[in-house]
Structure formats: C-alpha cells, structure tokens
GROMACS .gro file of C-alpha atoms in nm:
model
  193
    1LYS     CA    1   0.000   0.000   0.000
    2GLU     CA    2   0.287   0.234   0.079
    3LYS     CA    3   0.443   0.179  -0.266
    4VAL     CA    4   0.110   0.249  -0.435
    5ARG     CA    5   0.073   0.572  -0.236
    6LYS     CA    6   0.425   0.683  -0.335
    7ALA     CA    7   0.364   0.598  -0.702
    8GLY     CA    8   0.127   0.894  -0.730
    9ASP     CA    9   0.412   1.127  -0.641
   10LEU     CA   10   0.606   1.004  -0.943
   11TYR     CA   11   0.339   1.114  -1.190
   12ARG     CA   12   0.311   1.463  -1.330
   13ASP     CA   13   0.055   1.598  -1.574
   14PRO     CA   14   0.188   1.626  -1.929
   15GLY     CA   15   0.248   1.983  -2.045
   16TYR     CA   16  -0.038   1.977  -2.295
   17LEU     CA   17  -0.283   1.897  -2.012
   18ARG     CA   18  -0.139   2.173  -1.793
   19VAL     CA   19  -0.192   2.419  -2.080
   20LEU     CA   20  -0.549   2.292  -2.129
   21ASN     CA   21  -0.623   2.326  -1.756
   22GLU     CA   22  -0.493   2.684  -1.755
   23LEU     CA   23  -0.704   2.770  -2.061
   24ARG     CA   24  -1.011   2.622  -1.890
   25LYS     CA   25  -0.961   2.867  -1.602
   26ILE     CA   26  -1.027   3.145  -1.857
   27ASP     CA   27  -1.307   2.963  -2.041
   28PRO     CA   28  -1.421   2.613  -1.937
   29SER     CA   29  -1.510   2.528  -2.296
   30TRP     CA   30  -1.146   2.499  -2.405
   31SER     CA   31  -1.085   2.153  -2.555
   32LEU     CA   32  -0.811   1.962  -2.732
   33VAL     CA   33  -0.788   1.724  -3.027
   34LEU     CA   34  -0.456   1.544  -2.989
   35ALA     CA   35  -0.259   1.320  -3.226
   36PRO     CA   36  -0.250   0.956  -3.120
   37SER     CA   37   0.130   0.939  -3.098
   38GLY     CA   38   0.440   1.153  -3.088
   39GLU     CA   39   0.679   1.208  -3.378
   40ALA     CA   40   1.045   1.309  -3.390
   41ALA     CA   41   1.284   1.417  -3.665
   42ASP     CA   42   1.526   1.151  -3.538
   43GLU     CA   43   1.459   0.849  -3.318
   44ASN     CA   44   1.700   0.991  -3.058
   45TYR     CA   45   1.506   1.319  -3.033
   46THR     CA   46   1.213   1.400  -2.806
   47GLN     CA   47   0.881   1.275  -2.942
   48GLU     CA   48   0.661   1.576  -3.019
   49LEU     CA   49   0.283   1.564  -2.987
   50VAL     CA   50   0.066   1.776  -3.209
   51GLY     CA   51  -0.293   1.882  -3.160
   52PHE     CA   52  -0.548   2.157  -3.183
   53TYR     CA   53  -0.675   2.360  -2.886
   54TYR     CA   54  -1.016   2.515  -2.951
   55ARG     CA   55  -1.294   2.691  -2.762
   56ALA     CA   56  -1.593   2.458  -2.783
   57SER     CA   57  -1.824   2.753  -2.713
   58HIS     CA   58  -1.727   2.889  -3.058
   59VAL     CA   59  -1.582   2.599  -3.256
   60LYS     CA   60  -1.660   2.230  -3.273
   61PRO     CA   61  -1.471   1.944  -3.433
   62ILE     CA   62  -1.645   1.780  -3.728
   63VAL     CA   63  -1.577   1.463  -3.923
   64ASN     CA   64  -1.283   1.503  -4.157
   65GLU     CA   65  -1.357   1.329  -4.489
   66HIS     CA   66  -0.995   1.231  -4.552
   67CYS     CA   67  -0.951   1.084  -4.205
   68ASP     CA   68  -1.287   0.909  -4.217
   69LYS     CA   69  -1.207   0.751  -4.555
   70PHE     CA   70  -0.889   0.587  -4.428
   71LYS     CA   71  -0.975   0.505  -4.066
   72LYS     CA   72  -0.993   0.154  -3.935
   73LYS     CA   73  -1.352   0.047  -3.885
   74SER     CA   74  -1.298  -0.008  -3.513
   75HIS     CA   75  -1.192   0.353  -3.452
   76GLY     CA   76  -1.437   0.621  -3.347
   77THR     CA   77  -1.529   0.952  -3.505
   78SER     CA   78  -1.263   1.088  -3.741
   79TYR     CA   79  -1.214   1.450  -3.639
   80ALA     CA   80  -0.840   1.443  -3.707
   81CYS     CA   81  -0.560   1.215  -3.826
   82TYR     CA   82  -0.218   1.186  -3.977
   83PRO     CA   83  -0.297   1.209  -4.351
   84LYS     CA   84  -0.238   0.909  -4.576
   85LEU     CA   85   0.116   0.935  -4.713
   86THR     CA   86   0.105   0.635  -4.943
   87LYS     CA   87   0.144   0.586  -5.314
   88SER     CA   88  -0.214   0.457  -5.333
   89TRP     CA   89  -0.345   0.794  -5.213
   90TYR     CA   90  -0.088   1.055  -5.317
   91GLY     CA   91   0.042   0.882  -5.631
   92GLU     CA   92   0.388   0.857  -5.476
   93SER     CA   93   0.502   0.731  -5.138
   94ILE     CA   94   0.580   1.048  -4.943
   95ARG     CA   95   0.633   0.929  -4.585
   96GLN     CA   96   1.012   0.955  -4.622
   97VAL     CA   97   0.985   1.327  -4.706
   98PHE     CA   98   0.862   1.409  -4.354
   99SER     CA   99   1.057   1.414  -4.033
  100ARG     CA  100   0.727   1.450  -3.845
  101ARG     CA  101   0.403   1.370  -4.023
  102PRO     CA  102   0.154   1.654  -4.075
  103PHE     CA  103  -0.167   1.642  -3.869
  104LEU     CA  104  -0.509   1.721  -4.017
  105GLY     CA  105  -0.832   1.815  -3.839
  106SER     CA  106  -1.170   1.963  -3.929
  107PHE     CA  107  -1.380   2.215  -3.739
  108GLN     CA  108  -1.691   2.428  -3.771
  109ALA     CA  109  -1.748   2.780  -3.641
  110GLY     CA  110  -2.107   2.887  -3.700
  111SER     CA  111  -2.178   2.816  -4.067
  112PHE     CA  112  -1.808   2.815  -4.162
  113ASP     CA  113  -1.634   2.478  -4.175
  114PHE     CA  114  -1.263   2.439  -4.236
  115SER     CA  115  -0.975   2.199  -4.204
  116ILE     CA  116  -0.638   2.270  -4.048
  117LEU     CA  117  -0.320   2.100  -4.158
  118THR     CA  118  -0.024   2.152  -3.929
  119SER     CA  119   0.334   2.037  -3.934
  120HIS     CA  120   0.669   2.100  -3.769
  121ILE     CA  121   0.900   2.107  -4.070
  122VAL     CA  122   1.245   1.955  -4.037
  123PHE     CA  123   1.531   2.196  -3.968
  124ASN     CA  124   1.831   1.971  -4.025
  125THR     CA  125   1.879   1.800  -4.358
  126PRO     CA  126   1.940   1.426  -4.392
  127VAL     CA  127   2.308   1.341  -4.372
  128ASP     CA  128   2.283   0.972  -4.455
  129GLU     CA  129   2.386   0.836  -4.794
  130GLY     CA  130   2.092   0.871  -5.030
  131GLY     CA  131   1.899   1.102  -4.796
  132MET     CA  132   1.893   1.391  -5.041
  133GLU     CA  133   1.750   1.183  -5.323
  134ARG     CA  134   1.505   1.006  -5.089
  135VAL     CA  135   1.356   1.344  -4.996
  136LEU     CA  136   1.383   1.526  -5.330
  137LYS     CA  137   1.264   1.250  -5.568
  138PRO     CA  138   0.903   1.228  -5.444
  139SER     CA  139   0.869   1.602  -5.387
  140PHE     CA  140   1.042   1.758  -5.689
  141GLY     CA  141   1.135   1.460  -5.907
  142ILE     CA  142   1.506   1.544  -5.883
  143SER     CA  143   1.811   1.395  -5.710
  144ASP     CA  144   2.019   1.698  -5.611
  145TYR     CA  145   1.920   2.025  -5.442
  146LYS     CA  146   2.126   2.223  -5.698
  147GLU     CA  147   1.852   2.149  -5.952
  148LEU     CA  148   1.601   2.346  -5.739
  149GLY     CA  149   1.748   2.684  -5.829
  150THR     CA  150   1.774   3.015  -5.646
  151GLY     CA  151   1.731   3.004  -5.270
  152ALA     CA  152   1.777   2.629  -5.233
  153ASN     CA  153   2.089   2.501  -5.062
  154LYS     CA  154   2.222   2.202  -4.873
  155ALA     CA  155   2.085   2.342  -4.545
  156ASN     CA  156   1.723   2.401  -4.655
  157PHE     CA  157   1.634   2.159  -4.937
  158ALA     CA  158   1.450   1.920  -4.701
  159ARG     CA  159   1.234   2.206  -4.566
  160LEU     CA  160   1.143   2.308  -4.920
  161ALA     CA  161   1.059   1.946  -5.006
  162GLU     CA  162   0.829   1.906  -4.704
  163MET     CA  163   0.647   2.231  -4.784
  164LYS     CA  164   0.607   2.132  -5.151
  165VAL     CA  165   0.448   1.802  -5.053
  166ILE     CA  166   0.223   1.970  -4.794
  167LEU     CA  167   0.093   2.209  -5.061
  168GLY     CA  168   0.034   1.909  -5.288
  169MET     CA  169  -0.153   1.730  -5.009
  170MET     CA  170  -0.372   2.034  -4.949
  171ASN     CA  171  -0.462   2.048  -5.318
  172LYS     CA  172  -0.534   1.675  -5.329
  173ILE     CA  173  -0.760   1.694  -5.023
  174ARG     CA  174  -0.948   1.986  -5.183
  175GLU     CA  175  -0.991   1.791  -5.507
  176GLU     CA  176  -1.137   1.480  -5.349
  177SER     CA  177  -1.351   1.623  -5.069
  178LYS     CA  178  -1.616   1.884  -5.011
  179GLU     CA  179  -1.369   2.075  -4.795
  180LYS     CA  180  -1.219   2.370  -4.982
  181ASP     CA  181  -1.102   2.575  -4.684
  182ILE     CA  182  -0.776   2.419  -4.571
  183ILE     CA  183  -0.554   2.630  -4.349
  184PHE     CA  184  -0.187   2.550  -4.296
  185LEU     CA  185  -0.037   2.626  -3.954
  186GLY     CA  186   0.298   2.522  -3.824
  187ASP     CA  187   0.664   2.580  -3.775
  188THR     CA  188   0.805   2.587  -4.127
  189ASN     CA  189   1.166   2.661  -4.031
  190LEU     CA  190   1.182   2.859  -4.358
  191GLU     CA  191   1.395   3.171  -4.369
  192SER     CA  192   1.324   3.491  -4.557
  193SER     CA  193   1.641   3.462  -4.763
   0.00000   0.00000   0.00000
C-alpha cells in the first residue's frame, strides 16, 4: 500500500494537459484534439505531440472526410488524423519526405467549416547516404538540391521538399472532398532569404 501511495508522487501531468487546464480557467469550454502518438525528426530526439486547442463555445470538431475515408472500422469519429502518405493515395510514397508527419483536423465555427493541416517542418537536412534523393525525388522529381534553383541550398532543401508536398496534399484533399477551406499552420523553419 505504501508503494502504491508513493507511485502517485512520481506522476506529473503532461504539459499539454497543464496548458489545457490553464485555458479552462479562462473559459471552461477549451478543448483539445490530440494526435494519437508523438513524432520526432530523429529516433533519438524527443517525441513531439501535435494537436489543436479550440474553444468549444465557438468551434466544434467535425468529421474530416480524408480521415474518415482511411480510418480503421474499429476507430471512433474521425475528427483528425495523420494524412495518408502512401502511393495509393498521393500517387507517390511520401512518408520519407517528412521528419514528423503533418496532422489534419476539421472544425466548424457557425456556418463556416474548415480543415487545419499543421506540421513541424524539419530543420536539419538528412546526412545519410541517399537522404537527399530520398527526400527530393518524391517532392520535386530530382536527385540533387542544386537542380532546385535560387534560394535552395544544402541546409534548406528538405524544408522546401516538405512544404512542396504539404501544398500538394492540401490540393489533393481539396480535389477529393467537399472541404475547400484548408488552413496550414505550423513551424516551417523557412527563412526569408
């Protein structure tokens, strides 16, 4: 019994719940749609969770057509998901382009419905043999960043590739669903130069 009592002292609320609890002090309707698992640019890095905070008194999650189409039958309502990154959906396997998969969710505010696609774009470029081609081939159809032109360099080609594929995903989702209002939010790690 003593060990069980002490076990509670070892637990601490995750940061995303502490933020949610603080928001609820301002407005109890604050809610969170959270990704089912963390992602990291490298397996040795901290796993990052992604999600959407929203005020349920003004916004509500709604079924996302893309997520609903690809969910497993046993899963519940498809408000959000990691988009399908396969050749069967995108026309090219694009998982290897991303260090952390984008996250997609749908919401409604009054009569306006919209989807949000968010991502934390990679900062460091792949250093492994073949990494450049693995990222550039599915995004731009090239093997070397020098073929991208002005502004592209060895330090930023992977960021540009991720953003290119995200824009392609947004267009594809618009084409095959009723949702036309897709908003991108995230840390792009892109620089003005």
